[in-house]
């Protein structure tokens, strides 16, 4: 990106060439800190190391990206001990495009890397991970502000790290909280994402969707489409709207932690890299990620509340929702 003046960040003293150079320094610092983490992990005592390397979407000879193909089964490659450690260290480094692999998805492996050492060693390693995650968040925030579209952000990476997969720069490293007791991995089995949104957000979503529809249909007028949907939304100007949309198949993990005489359970987190555990005590239980043998084999998610959903704009997945009495 030759024009440094494009780089502006509201609320910051950095702009133009100064901001561009700062982003470059963040990229270099993250890379150096990850190498330091790699050296520290190799020095530690391995309590348990097990990862499942997920298959990567390929690009066919005809140039078709198979990342969009429906997934029927997944049989990960499983690694243990030092092999798992080395796979983890490759996974947390910047990854680069490969001519035969999809450029839209980073290579992922899922599992746990549990190491321990002296109190100073463990503190240093955890501080390194926290620092790297702060840097990743910072570069993501700055880039989102000064490069508002993915195309602009890709242009930045093309000029600074040719071929790098941006996801591997900004996605955070997973670190377990102190005193982890249980870790379990599973496949996200709801098949959809659900989010509460307000009226303004709903308007933004439908305007973008209708603009996309009208762009490919010369017989449709975007103003007419918006007017039709805005009438449906108008009763919800001061009410919450439930937005439901399909979700990709993703692995996730859930941790429980010792607290006093009991344990505390975290919400499930989408797994993008192995979970690093840095503590003296071993886990009481660890459930690895199973092979994926089809959606029909996944356990059903039982809701704790009975709900009734009424369509508002069904093709956009917008509903009103009320909790039914028990």
PDB file of C-alpha atoms in Angstrom:
ATOM      1  CA  UNK A   1       0.000   0.000   0.000  1.00  0.00           C
ATOM      2  CA  UNK A   2       2.061   2.868  -1.327  1.00  0.00           C
ATOM      3  CA  UNK A   3      -0.256   5.667  -0.216  1.00  0.00           C
ATOM      4  CA  UNK A   4       0.436   5.938   3.505  1.00  0.00           C
ATOM      5  CA  UNK A   5      -2.043   8.802   3.842  1.00  0.00           C
ATOM      6  CA  UNK A   6      -4.841   6.206   3.589  1.00  0.00           C
ATOM      7  CA  UNK A   7      -3.921   5.074   7.086  1.00  0.00           C
ATOM      8  CA  UNK A   8      -5.929   7.155   9.514  1.00  0.00           C
ATOM      9  CA  UNK A   9      -7.250   6.109  12.903  1.00  0.00           C
ATOM     10  CA  UNK A  10      -9.772   8.392  14.575  1.00  0.00           C
ATOM     11  CA  UNK A  11      -9.009   9.072  18.214  1.00  0.00           C
ATOM     12  CA  UNK A  12      -5.313   8.292  17.750  1.00  0.00           C
ATOM     13  CA  UNK A  13      -2.307  10.542  17.258  1.00  0.00           C
ATOM     14  CA  UNK A  14      -1.054   8.061  14.659  1.00  0.00           C
ATOM     15  CA  UNK A  15      -1.924   8.545  10.983  1.00  0.00           C
ATOM     16  CA  UNK A  16      -0.386   8.283   7.542  1.00  0.00           C
ATOM     17  CA  UNK A  17       3.176   6.984   7.396  1.00  0.00           C
ATOM     18  CA  UNK A  18       3.491   6.923  11.198  1.00  0.00           C
ATOM     19  CA  UNK A  19       0.540   4.550  11.527  1.00  0.00           C
ATOM     20  CA  UNK A  20       1.738   2.440   8.593  1.00  0.00           C
ATOM     21  CA  UNK A  21       5.170   2.009  10.220  1.00  0.00           C
ATOM     22  CA  UNK A  22       3.554   1.237  13.578  1.00  0.00           C
ATOM     23  CA  UNK A  23       1.465  -1.544  12.012  1.00  0.00           C
ATOM     24  CA  UNK A  24       4.633  -2.991  10.500  1.00  0.00           C
ATOM     25  CA  UNK A  25       6.298  -2.941  13.920  1.00  0.00           C
ATOM     26  CA  UNK A  26       3.299  -4.781  15.416  1.00  0.00           C
ATOM     27  CA  UNK A  27       3.628  -7.505  12.778  1.00  0.00           C
ATOM     28  CA  UNK A  28       7.340  -7.902  13.554  1.00  0.00           C
ATOM     29  CA  UNK A  29       6.795  -7.882  17.331  1.00  0.00           C
ATOM     30  CA  UNK A  30       4.075 -10.560  17.211  1.00  0.00           C
ATOM     31  CA  UNK A  31       6.349 -12.755  15.102  1.00  0.00           C
ATOM     32  CA  UNK A  32       9.273 -12.326  17.519  1.00  0.00           C
ATOM     33  CA  UNK A  33       7.120 -12.952  20.603  1.00  0.00           C
ATOM     34  CA  UNK A  34       5.714 -16.162  19.113  1.00  0.00           C
ATOM     35  CA  UNK A  35       9.277 -17.406  18.599  1.00  0.00           C
ATOM     36  CA  UNK A  36       9.997 -16.635  22.275  1.00  0.00           C
ATOM     37  CA  UNK A  37       6.894 -18.623  23.288  1.00  0.00           C
ATOM     38  CA  UNK A  38       8.092 -21.543  21.146  1.00  0.00           C
ATOM     39  CA  UNK A  39      11.456 -21.557  22.924  1.00  0.00           C
ATOM     40  CA  UNK A  40       9.782 -21.416  26.353  1.00  0.00           C
ATOM     41  CA  UNK A  41       7.397 -24.286  25.612  1.00  0.00           C
ATOM     42  CA  UNK A  42      10.263 -26.487  24.452  1.00  0.00           C
ATOM     43  CA  UNK A  43      11.980 -25.797  27.809  1.00  0.00           C
ATOM     44  CA  UNK A  44       8.966 -26.794  29.902  1.00  0.00           C
ATOM     45  CA  UNK A  45       7.906 -30.177  31.230  1.00  0.00           C
ATOM     46  CA  UNK A  46       5.180 -31.735  29.097  1.00  0.00           C
ATOM     47  CA  UNK A  47       2.260 -32.952  31.203  1.00  0.00           C
ATOM     48  CA  UNK A  48       0.099 -33.859  28.237  1.00  0.00           C
ATOM     49  CA  UNK A  49       0.169 -32.901  24.556  1.00  0.00           C
ATOM     50  CA  UNK A  50      -2.440 -34.092  22.091  1.00  0.00           C
ATOM     51  CA  UNK A  51      -3.774 -32.351  18.988  1.00  0.00           C
ATOM     52  CA  UNK A  52      -6.131 -33.205  16.145  1.00  0.00           C
ATOM     53  CA  UNK A  53      -5.066 -31.568  12.870  1.00  0.00           C
ATOM     54  CA  UNK A  54      -8.150 -30.769  10.793  1.00  0.00           C
ATOM     55  CA  UNK A  55      -8.154 -31.267   7.026  1.00  0.00           C
ATOM     56  CA  UNK A  56      -7.732 -28.168   4.879  1.00  0.00           C
ATOM     57  CA  UNK A  57     -10.014 -27.218   1.993  1.00  0.00           C
ATOM     58  CA  UNK A  58      -8.281 -27.601  -1.357  1.00  0.00           C
ATOM     59  CA  UNK A  59      -8.419 -25.772  -4.662  1.00  0.00           C
ATOM     60  CA  UNK A  60      -9.171 -28.198  -7.497  1.00  0.00           C
ATOM     61  CA  UNK A  61      -7.408 -28.273 -10.880  1.00  0.00           C
ATOM     62  CA  UNK A  62     -10.373 -26.308 -12.230  1.00  0.00           C
ATOM     63  CA  UNK A  63      -9.770 -23.561  -9.659  1.00  0.00           C
ATOM     64  CA  UNK A  64     -12.790 -24.429  -7.507  1.00  0.00           C
ATOM     65  CA  UNK A  65     -12.336 -23.668  -3.795  1.00  0.00           C
ATOM     66  CA  UNK A  66     -13.768 -26.643  -1.883  1.00  0.00           C
ATOM     67  CA  UNK A  67     -14.133 -24.604   1.324  1.00  0.00           C
ATOM     68  CA  UNK A  68     -17.740 -24.013   0.252  1.00  0.00           C
ATOM     69  CA  UNK A  69     -18.506 -27.716  -0.203  1.00  0.00           C
ATOM     70  CA  UNK A  70     -20.772 -29.388   2.331  1.00  0.00           C
ATOM     71  CA  UNK A  71     -18.823 -31.398   4.904  1.00  0.00           C
ATOM     72  CA  UNK A  72     -20.013 -34.954   5.469  1.00  0.00           C
ATOM     73  CA  UNK A  73     -17.198 -36.439   7.588  1.00  0.00           C
ATOM     74  CA  UNK A  74     -13.958 -35.243   9.223  1.00  0.00           C
ATOM     75  CA  UNK A  75     -11.231 -37.598  10.385  1.00  0.00           C
ATOM     76  CA  UNK A  76      -8.456 -35.443  11.888  1.00  0.00           C
ATOM     77  CA  UNK A  77      -4.808 -36.475  11.959  1.00  0.00           C
ATOM     78  CA  UNK A  78      -3.948 -37.074  15.621  1.00  0.00           C
ATOM     79  CA  UNK A  79      -0.539 -36.264  17.089  1.00  0.00           C
ATOM     80  CA  UNK A  80       0.850 -36.799  20.597  1.00  0.00           C
ATOM     81  CA  UNK A  81       3.822 -35.738  22.725  1.00  0.00           C
ATOM     82  CA  UNK A  82       6.620 -33.904  20.929  1.00  0.00           C
ATOM     83  CA  UNK A  83       4.848 -34.287  17.572  1.00  0.00           C
ATOM     84  CA  UNK A  84       1.843 -32.460  19.018  1.00  0.00           C
ATOM     85  CA  UNK A  85       4.094 -29.757  20.478  1.00  0.00           C
ATOM     86  CA  UNK A  86       5.734 -29.110  17.092  1.00  0.00           C
ATOM     87  CA  UNK A  87       2.332 -29.032  15.350  1.00  0.00           C
ATOM     88  CA  UNK A  88       1.135 -26.471  17.903  1.00  0.00           C
ATOM     89  CA  UNK A  89       4.203 -24.281  17.427  1.00  0.00           C
ATOM     90  CA  UNK A  90       3.696 -24.311  13.645  1.00  0.00           C
ATOM     91  CA  UNK A  91       0.015 -23.508  14.140  1.00  0.00           C
ATOM     92  CA  UNK A  92       0.582 -20.344  16.200  1.00  0.00           C
ATOM     93  CA  UNK A  93       3.078 -18.879  13.714  1.00  0.00           C
ATOM     94  CA  UNK A  94       2.016 -16.866  10.680  1.00  0.00           C
ATOM     95  CA  UNK A  95       0.739 -19.209   7.979  1.00  0.00           C
ATOM     96  CA  UNK A  96       1.101 -18.563   4.271  1.00  0.00           C
ATOM     97  CA  UNK A  97      -0.944 -19.371   1.192  1.00  0.00           C
ATOM     98  CA  UNK A  98      -0.302 -22.593  -0.661  1.00  0.00           C
ATOM     99  CA  UNK A  99      -1.197 -23.037  -4.333  1.00  0.00           C
ATOM    100  CA  UNK A 100      -3.188 -26.224  -3.689  1.00  0.00           C
ATOM    101  CA  UNK A 101      -4.960 -25.070  -0.509  1.00  0.00           C
ATOM    102  CA  UNK A 102      -7.873 -22.694  -0.002  1.00  0.00           C
ATOM    103  CA  UNK A 103      -6.669 -19.131   0.704  1.00  0.00           C
ATOM    104  CA  UNK A 104      -9.849 -18.474   2.720  1.00  0.00           C
ATOM    105  CA  UNK A 105      -9.174 -20.759   5.660  1.00  0.00           C
ATOM    106  CA  UNK A 106      -6.169 -21.063   7.949  1.00  0.00           C
ATOM    107  CA  UNK A 107      -4.852 -24.499   8.886  1.00  0.00           C
ATOM    108  CA  UNK A 108      -6.194 -25.486  12.296  1.00  0.00           C
ATOM    109  CA  UNK A 109      -5.410 -28.061  14.922  1.00  0.00           C
ATOM    110  CA  UNK A 110      -7.412 -28.673  18.076  1.00  0.00           C
ATOM    111  CA  UNK A 111      -6.446 -30.136  21.442  1.00  0.00           C
ATOM    112  CA  UNK A 112      -4.392 -29.294  24.514  1.00  0.00           C
ATOM    113  CA  UNK A 113      -0.756 -28.513  25.222  1.00  0.00           C
ATOM    114  CA  UNK A 114      -0.190 -28.802  28.983  1.00  0.00           C
ATOM    115  CA  UNK A 115       3.236 -27.732  30.258  1.00  0.00           C
ATOM    116  CA  UNK A 116       4.612 -26.840  33.663  1.00  0.00           C
ATOM    117  CA  UNK A 117       7.798 -25.593  35.295  1.00  0.00           C
ATOM    118  CA  UNK A 118       8.958 -23.270  38.034  1.00  0.00           C
ATOM    119  CA  UNK A 119       6.681 -20.473  39.211  1.00  0.00           C
ATOM    120  CA  UNK A 120       8.838 -17.933  37.330  1.00  0.00           C
ATOM    121  CA  UNK A 121       8.739 -20.045  34.163  1.00  0.00           C
ATOM    122  CA  UNK A 122       4.946 -20.401  34.226  1.00  0.00           C
ATOM    123  CA  UNK A 123       4.421 -16.702  34.917  1.00  0.00           C
ATOM    124  CA  UNK A 124       6.749 -15.705  32.071  1.00  0.00           C
ATOM    125  CA  UNK A 125       5.016 -18.010  29.592  1.00  0.00           C
ATOM    126  CA  UNK A 126       1.518 -16.820  30.506  1.00  0.00           C
ATOM    127  CA  UNK A 127       2.592 -13.170  30.332  1.00  0.00           C
ATOM    128  CA  UNK A 128       3.991 -13.775  26.843  1.00  0.00           C
ATOM    129  CA  UNK A 129       0.665 -15.222  25.656  1.00  0.00           C
ATOM    130  CA  UNK A 130      -1.289 -12.304  27.144  1.00  0.00           C
ATOM    131  CA  UNK A 131       1.089  -9.819  25.492  1.00  0.00           C
ATOM    132  CA  UNK A 132       0.770 -11.502  22.082  1.00  0.00           C
ATOM    133  CA  UNK A 133      -3.019 -11.434  22.341  1.00  0.00           C
ATOM    134  CA  UNK A 134      -2.937  -7.725  23.193  1.00  0.00           C
ATOM    135  CA  UNK A 135      -0.795  -7.064  20.107  1.00  0.00           C
ATOM    136  CA  UNK A 136      -3.131  -9.119  17.915  1.00  0.00           C
ATOM    137  CA  UNK A 137      -6.141  -7.189  19.192  1.00  0.00           C
ATOM    138  CA  UNK A 138      -4.347  -3.898  18.599  1.00  0.00           C
ATOM    139  CA  UNK A 139      -3.438  -4.646  14.997  1.00  0.00           C
ATOM    140  CA  UNK A 140      -6.966  -5.920  14.336  1.00  0.00           C
ATOM    141  CA  UNK A 141      -8.475  -2.740  15.812  1.00  0.00           C
ATOM    142  CA  UNK A 142      -6.191  -0.390  13.885  1.00  0.00           C
ATOM    143  CA  UNK A 143      -6.616  -2.225  10.590  1.00  0.00           C
ATOM    144  CA  UNK A 144     -10.403  -2.363  10.950  1.00  0.00           C
ATOM    145  CA  UNK A 145     -10.430   1.402  11.510  1.00  0.00           C
ATOM    146  CA  UNK A 146      -8.102   2.488   8.714  1.00  0.00           C
ATOM    147  CA  UNK A 147      -8.930  -0.298   6.216  1.00  0.00           C
ATOM    148  CA  UNK A 148     -12.731  -0.547   6.373  1.00  0.00           C
ATOM    149  CA  UNK A 149     -13.083  -3.381   3.827  1.00  0.00           C
ATOM    150  CA  UNK A 150     -11.454  -6.815   3.656  1.00  0.00           C
ATOM    151  CA  UNK A 151     -10.019  -5.864   0.255  1.00  0.00           C
ATOM    152  CA  UNK A 152      -8.142  -2.908   1.813  1.00  0.00           C
ATOM    153  CA  UNK A 153      -6.827  -5.126   4.599  1.00  0.00           C
ATOM    154  CA  UNK A 154      -5.704  -7.758   2.093  1.00  0.00           C
ATOM    155  CA  UNK A 155      -3.894  -5.029   0.174  1.00  0.00           C
ATOM    156  CA  UNK A 156      -2.015  -4.076   3.328  1.00  0.00           C
ATOM    157  CA  UNK A 157      -0.914  -7.674   3.961  1.00  0.00           C
ATOM    158  CA  UNK A 158       0.089  -8.111   0.307  1.00  0.00           C
ATOM    159  CA  UNK A 159       2.528  -5.226   0.684  1.00  0.00           C
ATOM    160  CA  UNK A 160       3.869  -6.221   4.084  1.00  0.00           C
ATOM    161  CA  UNK A 161       3.679 -10.030   4.390  1.00  0.00           C
ATOM    162  CA  UNK A 162       3.234 -11.452   0.906  1.00  0.00           C
ATOM    163  CA  UNK A 163       1.043 -14.547   0.997  1.00  0.00           C
ATOM    164  CA  UNK A 164       0.276 -14.449   4.724  1.00  0.00           C
ATOM    165  CA  UNK A 165      -3.175 -15.651   5.827  1.00  0.00           C
ATOM    166  CA  UNK A 166      -4.592 -12.640   7.755  1.00  0.00           C
ATOM    167  CA  UNK A 167      -6.530 -14.878  10.160  1.00  0.00           C
ATOM    168  CA  UNK A 168      -3.253 -16.270  11.482  1.00  0.00           C
ATOM    169  CA  UNK A 169      -2.058 -12.749  12.298  1.00  0.00           C
ATOM    170  CA  UNK A 170      -5.087 -11.589  14.286  1.00  0.00           C
ATOM    171  CA  UNK A 171      -6.669 -14.696  15.835  1.00  0.00           C
ATOM    172  CA  UNK A 172      -5.852 -14.951  19.525  1.00  0.00           C
ATOM    173  CA  UNK A 173      -4.017 -17.803  21.208  1.00  0.00           C
ATOM    174  CA  UNK A 174      -6.107 -19.873  23.617  1.00  0.00           C
ATOM    175  CA  UNK A 175      -4.800 -19.916  27.213  1.00  0.00           C
ATOM    176  CA  UNK A 176      -6.601 -21.700  30.042  1.00  0.00           C
ATOM    177  CA  UNK A 177      -7.360 -19.794  33.216  1.00  0.00           C
ATOM    178  CA  UNK A 178      -5.576 -20.886  36.420  1.00  0.00           C
ATOM    179  CA  UNK A 179      -6.579 -24.192  38.041  1.00  0.00           C
ATOM    180  CA  UNK A 180      -8.211 -25.853  35.047  1.00  0.00           C
ATOM    181  CA  UNK A 181      -9.960 -29.066  36.086  1.00  0.00           C
ATOM    182  CA  UNK A 182     -11.834 -30.376  33.043  1.00  0.00           C
ATOM    183  CA  UNK A 183     -11.551 -29.720  29.299  1.00  0.00           C
ATOM    184  CA  UNK A 184     -13.875 -31.181  26.695  1.00  0.00           C
ATOM    185  CA  UNK A 185     -13.970 -30.731  22.925  1.00  0.00           C
ATOM    186  CA  UNK A 186     -17.000 -31.131  20.698  1.00  0.00           C
ATOM    187  CA  UNK A 187     -18.431 -30.036  17.369  1.00  0.00           C
ATOM    188  CA  UNK A 188     -20.721 -27.017  17.301  1.00  0.00           C
ATOM    189  CA  UNK A 189     -24.007 -28.808  16.846  1.00  0.00           C
ATOM    190  CA  UNK A 190     -26.710 -26.170  16.813  1.00  0.00           C
ATOM    191  CA  UNK A 191     -26.152 -25.432  13.155  1.00  0.00           C
ATOM    192  CA  UNK A 192     -26.997 -21.742  13.586  1.00  0.00           C
ATOM    193  CA  UNK A 193     -25.969 -18.573  15.373  1.00  0.00           C
ATOM    194  CA  UNK A 194     -28.494 -16.587  17.396  1.00  0.00           C
ATOM    195  CA  UNK A 195     -28.067 -12.928  18.322  1.00  0.00           C
ATOM    196  CA  UNK A 196     -30.227 -10.198  19.872  1.00  0.00           C
ATOM    197  CA  UNK A 197     -30.158  -7.041  17.737  1.00  0.00           C
ATOM    198  CA  UNK A 198     -31.842  -3.627  17.864  1.00  0.00           C
ATOM    199  CA  UNK A 199     -33.902  -1.857  15.214  1.00  0.00           C
ATOM    200  CA  UNK A 200     -30.990   0.161  13.783  1.00  0.00           C
ATOM    201  CA  UNK A 201     -28.809  -2.941  13.350  1.00  0.00           C
ATOM    202  CA  UNK A 202     -31.707  -4.760  11.690  1.00  0.00           C
ATOM    203  CA  UNK A 203     -32.107  -1.871   9.216  1.00  0.00           C
ATOM    204  CA  UNK A 204     -28.393  -2.011   8.352  1.00  0.00           C
ATOM    205  CA  UNK A 205     -28.601  -5.763   7.732  1.00  0.00           C
ATOM    206  CA  UNK A 206     -31.665  -5.588   5.483  1.00  0.00           C
ATOM    207  CA  UNK A 207     -30.330  -2.589   3.487  1.00  0.00           C
ATOM    208  CA  UNK A 208     -27.098  -4.456   2.711  1.00  0.00           C
ATOM    209  CA  UNK A 209     -28.971  -7.647   1.855  1.00  0.00           C
ATOM    210  CA  UNK A 210     -31.393  -5.843  -0.476  1.00  0.00           C
ATOM    211  CA  UNK A 211     -28.579  -3.921  -2.174  1.00  0.00           C
ATOM    212  CA  UNK A 212     -26.909  -7.245  -2.927  1.00  0.00           C
ATOM    213  CA  UNK A 213     -30.162  -8.736  -4.256  1.00  0.00           C
ATOM    214  CA  UNK A 214     -30.926  -5.731  -6.487  1.00  0.00           C
ATOM    215  CA  UNK A 215     -27.372  -5.663  -7.828  1.00  0.00           C
ATOM    216  CA  UNK A 216     -27.938  -9.044  -9.499  1.00  0.00           C
ATOM    217  CA  UNK A 217     -31.544  -8.413 -10.592  1.00  0.00           C
ATOM    218  CA  UNK A 218     -32.215  -5.563 -13.030  1.00  0.00           C
ATOM    219  CA  UNK A 219     -35.978  -6.029 -12.572  1.00  0.00           C
ATOM    220  CA  UNK A 220     -35.801  -5.144  -8.862  1.00  0.00           C
ATOM    221  CA  UNK A 221     -35.477  -1.727  -7.271  1.00  0.00           C
ATOM    222  CA  UNK A 222     -33.558  -1.527  -3.974  1.00  0.00           C
ATOM    223  CA  UNK A 223     -35.775   1.305  -2.681  1.00  0.00           C
ATOM    224  CA  UNK A 224     -38.882  -0.841  -3.199  1.00  0.00           C
ATOM    225  CA  UNK A 225     -37.266  -3.805  -1.452  1.00  0.00           C
ATOM    226  CA  UNK A 226     -36.235  -1.644   1.515  1.00  0.00           C
ATOM    227  CA  UNK A 227     -39.673  -0.053   1.787  1.00  0.00           C
ATOM    228  CA  UNK A 228     -41.360  -3.459   1.877  1.00  0.00           C
ATOM    229  CA  UNK A 229     -39.098  -4.763   4.659  1.00  0.00           C
ATOM    230  CA  UNK A 230     -39.040  -1.544   6.686  1.00  0.00           C
ATOM    231  CA  UNK A 231     -42.834  -1.795   7.089  1.00  0.00           C
ATOM    232  CA  UNK A 232     -42.378  -5.256   8.626  1.00  0.00           C
ATOM    233  CA  UNK A 233     -39.698  -3.956  10.982  1.00  0.00           C
ATOM    234  CA  UNK A 234     -41.488  -0.787  12.078  1.00  0.00           C
ATOM    235  CA  UNK A 235     -43.345  -2.377  15.062  1.00  0.00           C
ATOM    236  CA  UNK A 236     -39.952  -3.338  16.534  1.00  0.00           C
ATOM    237  CA  UNK A 237     -38.347   0.095  16.664  1.00  0.00           C
ATOM    238  CA  UNK A 238     -38.125  -0.154  20.469  1.00  0.00           C
ATOM    239  CA  UNK A 239     -38.057  -3.954  20.840  1.00  0.00           C
ATOM    240  CA  UNK A 240     -35.385  -6.614  20.592  1.00  0.00           C
ATOM    241  CA  UNK A 241     -35.173  -8.708  17.437  1.00  0.00           C
ATOM    242  CA  UNK A 242     -33.764 -12.235  17.362  1.00  0.00           C
ATOM    243  CA  UNK A 243     -31.428 -12.697  14.388  1.00  0.00           C
ATOM    244  CA  UNK A 244     -30.791 -16.323  13.432  1.00  0.00           C
ATOM    245  CA  UNK A 245     -28.421 -17.384  10.663  1.00  0.00           C
ATOM    246  CA  UNK A 246     -26.665 -20.585   9.576  1.00  0.00           C
ATOM    247  CA  UNK A 247     -23.364 -21.421  11.227  1.00  0.00           C
ATOM    248  CA  UNK A 248     -20.357 -23.219   9.808  1.00  0.00           C
ATOM    249  CA  UNK A 249     -19.324 -26.509  11.337  1.00  0.00           C
ATOM    250  CA  UNK A 250     -16.671 -25.670  13.930  1.00  0.00           C
ATOM    251  CA  UNK A 251     -14.940 -27.440  16.818  1.00  0.00           C
ATOM    252  CA  UNK A 252     -15.269 -25.876  20.263  1.00  0.00           C
ATOM    253  CA  UNK A 253     -13.925 -26.452  23.755  1.00  0.00           C
ATOM    254  CA  UNK A 254     -15.312 -25.958  27.229  1.00  0.00           C
ATOM    255  CA  UNK A 255     -13.288 -25.602  30.433  1.00  0.00           C
ATOM    256  CA  UNK A 256     -14.135 -26.070  34.083  1.00  0.00           C
ATOM    257  CA  UNK A 257     -12.021 -24.642  36.906  1.00  0.00           C
ATOM    258  CA  UNK A 258     -11.497 -25.371  40.592  1.00  0.00           C
ATOM    259  CA  UNK A 259     -13.067 -22.715  42.810  1.00  0.00           C
ATOM    260  CA  UNK A 260     -13.003 -23.352  46.542  1.00  0.00           C
ATOM    261  CA  UNK A 261     -14.770 -26.691  47.049  1.00  0.00           C
ATOM    262  CA  UNK A 262     -16.463 -26.787  43.642  1.00  0.00           C
ATOM    263  CA  UNK A 263     -15.843 -26.035  39.994  1.00  0.00           C
ATOM    264  CA  UNK A 264     -16.853 -23.205  37.673  1.00  0.00           C
ATOM    265  CA  UNK A 265     -17.704 -23.905  34.027  1.00  0.00           C
ATOM    266  CA  UNK A 266     -16.957 -21.472  31.204  1.00  0.00           C
ATOM    267  CA  UNK A 267     -19.109 -20.973  28.142  1.00  0.00           C
ATOM    268  CA  UNK A 268     -17.967 -23.003  25.090  1.00  0.00           C
ATOM    269  CA  UNK A 269     -15.359 -21.262  22.899  1.00  0.00           C
ATOM    270  CA  UNK A 270     -14.747 -21.877  19.200  1.00  0.00           C
ATOM    271  CA  UNK A 271     -11.402 -23.651  18.876  1.00  0.00           C
ATOM    272  CA  UNK A 272      -9.015 -22.065  16.365  1.00  0.00           C
ATOM    273  CA  UNK A 273      -5.772 -23.404  17.880  1.00  0.00           C
ATOM    274  CA  UNK A 274      -4.879 -25.842  20.684  1.00  0.00           C
ATOM    275  CA  UNK A 275      -5.597 -24.764  24.251  1.00  0.00           C
ATOM    276  CA  UNK A 276      -2.406 -23.999  26.187  1.00  0.00           C
ATOM    277  CA  UNK A 277      -2.548 -25.032  29.856  1.00  0.00           C
ATOM    278  CA  UNK A 278       0.234 -23.767  32.133  1.00  0.00           C
ATOM    279  CA  UNK A 279      -0.108 -25.166  35.659  1.00  0.00           C
ATOM    280  CA  UNK A 280       1.385 -27.738  38.014  1.00  0.00           C
ATOM    281  CA  UNK A 281      -1.751 -29.811  38.624  1.00  0.00           C
ATOM    282  CA  UNK A 282      -2.943 -32.288  35.979  1.00  0.00           C
ATOM    283  CA  UNK A 283      -6.490 -32.190  34.612  1.00  0.00           C
ATOM    284  CA  UNK A 284      -9.060 -34.383  36.314  1.00  0.00           C
ATOM    285  CA  UNK A 285     -10.626 -35.172  32.952  1.00  0.00           C
ATOM    286  CA  UNK A 286      -9.967 -34.427  29.288  1.00  0.00           C
ATOM    287  CA  UNK A 287     -12.297 -35.299  26.422  1.00  0.00           C
ATOM    288  CA  UNK A 288     -10.675 -35.042  23.002  1.00  0.00           C
ATOM    289  CA  UNK A 289     -12.413 -33.963  19.803  1.00  0.00           C
ATOM    290  CA  UNK A 290     -14.182 -36.925  18.214  1.00  0.00           C
ATOM    291  CA  UNK A 291     -14.190 -37.717  14.521  1.00  0.00           C
ATOM    292  CA  UNK A 292     -17.077 -35.992  12.774  1.00  0.00           C
ATOM    293  CA  UNK A 293     -19.251 -38.684  11.209  1.00  0.00           C
ATOM    294  CA  UNK A 294     -22.192 -36.567  10.099  1.00  0.00           C
ATOM    295  CA  UNK A 295     -24.666 -34.056  11.493  1.00  0.00           C
ATOM    296  CA  UNK A 296     -27.112 -36.836  12.373  1.00  0.00           C
ATOM    297  CA  UNK A 297     -24.616 -38.279  14.888  1.00  0.00           C
ATOM    298  CA  UNK A 298     -24.333 -35.101  16.949  1.00  0.00           C
ATOM    299  CA  UNK A 299     -26.141 -34.824  20.249  1.00  0.00           C
ATOM    300  CA  UNK A 300     -29.171 -32.571  20.238  1.00  0.00           C
ATOM    301  CA  UNK A 301     -28.901 -29.374  22.256  1.00  0.00           C
ATOM    302  CA  UNK A 302     -31.688 -29.242  24.794  1.00  0.00           C
ATOM    303  CA  UNK A 303     -32.789 -25.676  25.561  1.00  0.00           C
ATOM    304  CA  UNK A 304     -33.392 -24.728  29.157  1.00  0.00           C
ATOM    305  CA  UNK A 305     -36.219 -22.382  28.117  1.00  0.00           C
ATOM    306  CA  UNK A 306     -39.197 -22.948  25.853  1.00  0.00           C
ATOM    307  CA  UNK A 307     -39.526 -20.164  23.298  1.00  0.00           C
ATOM    308  CA  UNK A 308     -41.951 -19.111  20.589  1.00  0.00           C
ATOM    309  CA  UNK A 309     -40.533 -17.393  17.510  1.00  0.00           C
ATOM    310  CA  UNK A 310     -42.669 -15.380  15.086  1.00  0.00           C
ATOM    311  CA  UNK A 311     -41.143 -14.449  11.699  1.00  0.00           C
ATOM    312  CA  UNK A 312     -40.559 -10.742  11.010  1.00  0.00           C
ATOM    313  CA  UNK A 313     -38.413 -11.030   7.870  1.00  0.00           C
ATOM    314  CA  UNK A 314     -37.931 -14.753   7.512  1.00  0.00           C
ATOM    315  CA  UNK A 315     -35.520 -14.767   4.546  1.00  0.00           C
ATOM    316  CA  UNK A 316     -33.108 -12.693   6.669  1.00  0.00           C
ATOM    317  CA  UNK A 317     -33.635 -14.874   9.762  1.00  0.00           C
ATOM    318  CA  UNK A 318     -35.279 -12.092  11.815  1.00  0.00           C
ATOM    319  CA  UNK A 319     -37.850 -13.156  14.421  1.00  0.00           C
ATOM    320  CA  UNK A 320     -39.645 -11.877  17.483  1.00  0.00           C
ATOM    321  CA  UNK A 321     -39.197 -14.225  20.425  1.00  0.00           C
ATOM    322  CA  UNK A 322     -41.070 -14.761  23.665  1.00  0.00           C
ATOM    323  CA  UNK A 323     -40.335 -17.131  26.555  1.00  0.00           C
ATOM    324  CA  UNK A 324     -43.148 -19.587  27.170  1.00  0.00           C
ATOM    325  CA  UNK A 325     -44.182 -20.497  30.730  1.00  0.00           C
ATOM    326  CA  UNK A 326     -42.920 -23.830  32.056  1.00  0.00           C
TER     327      UNK A 326
END
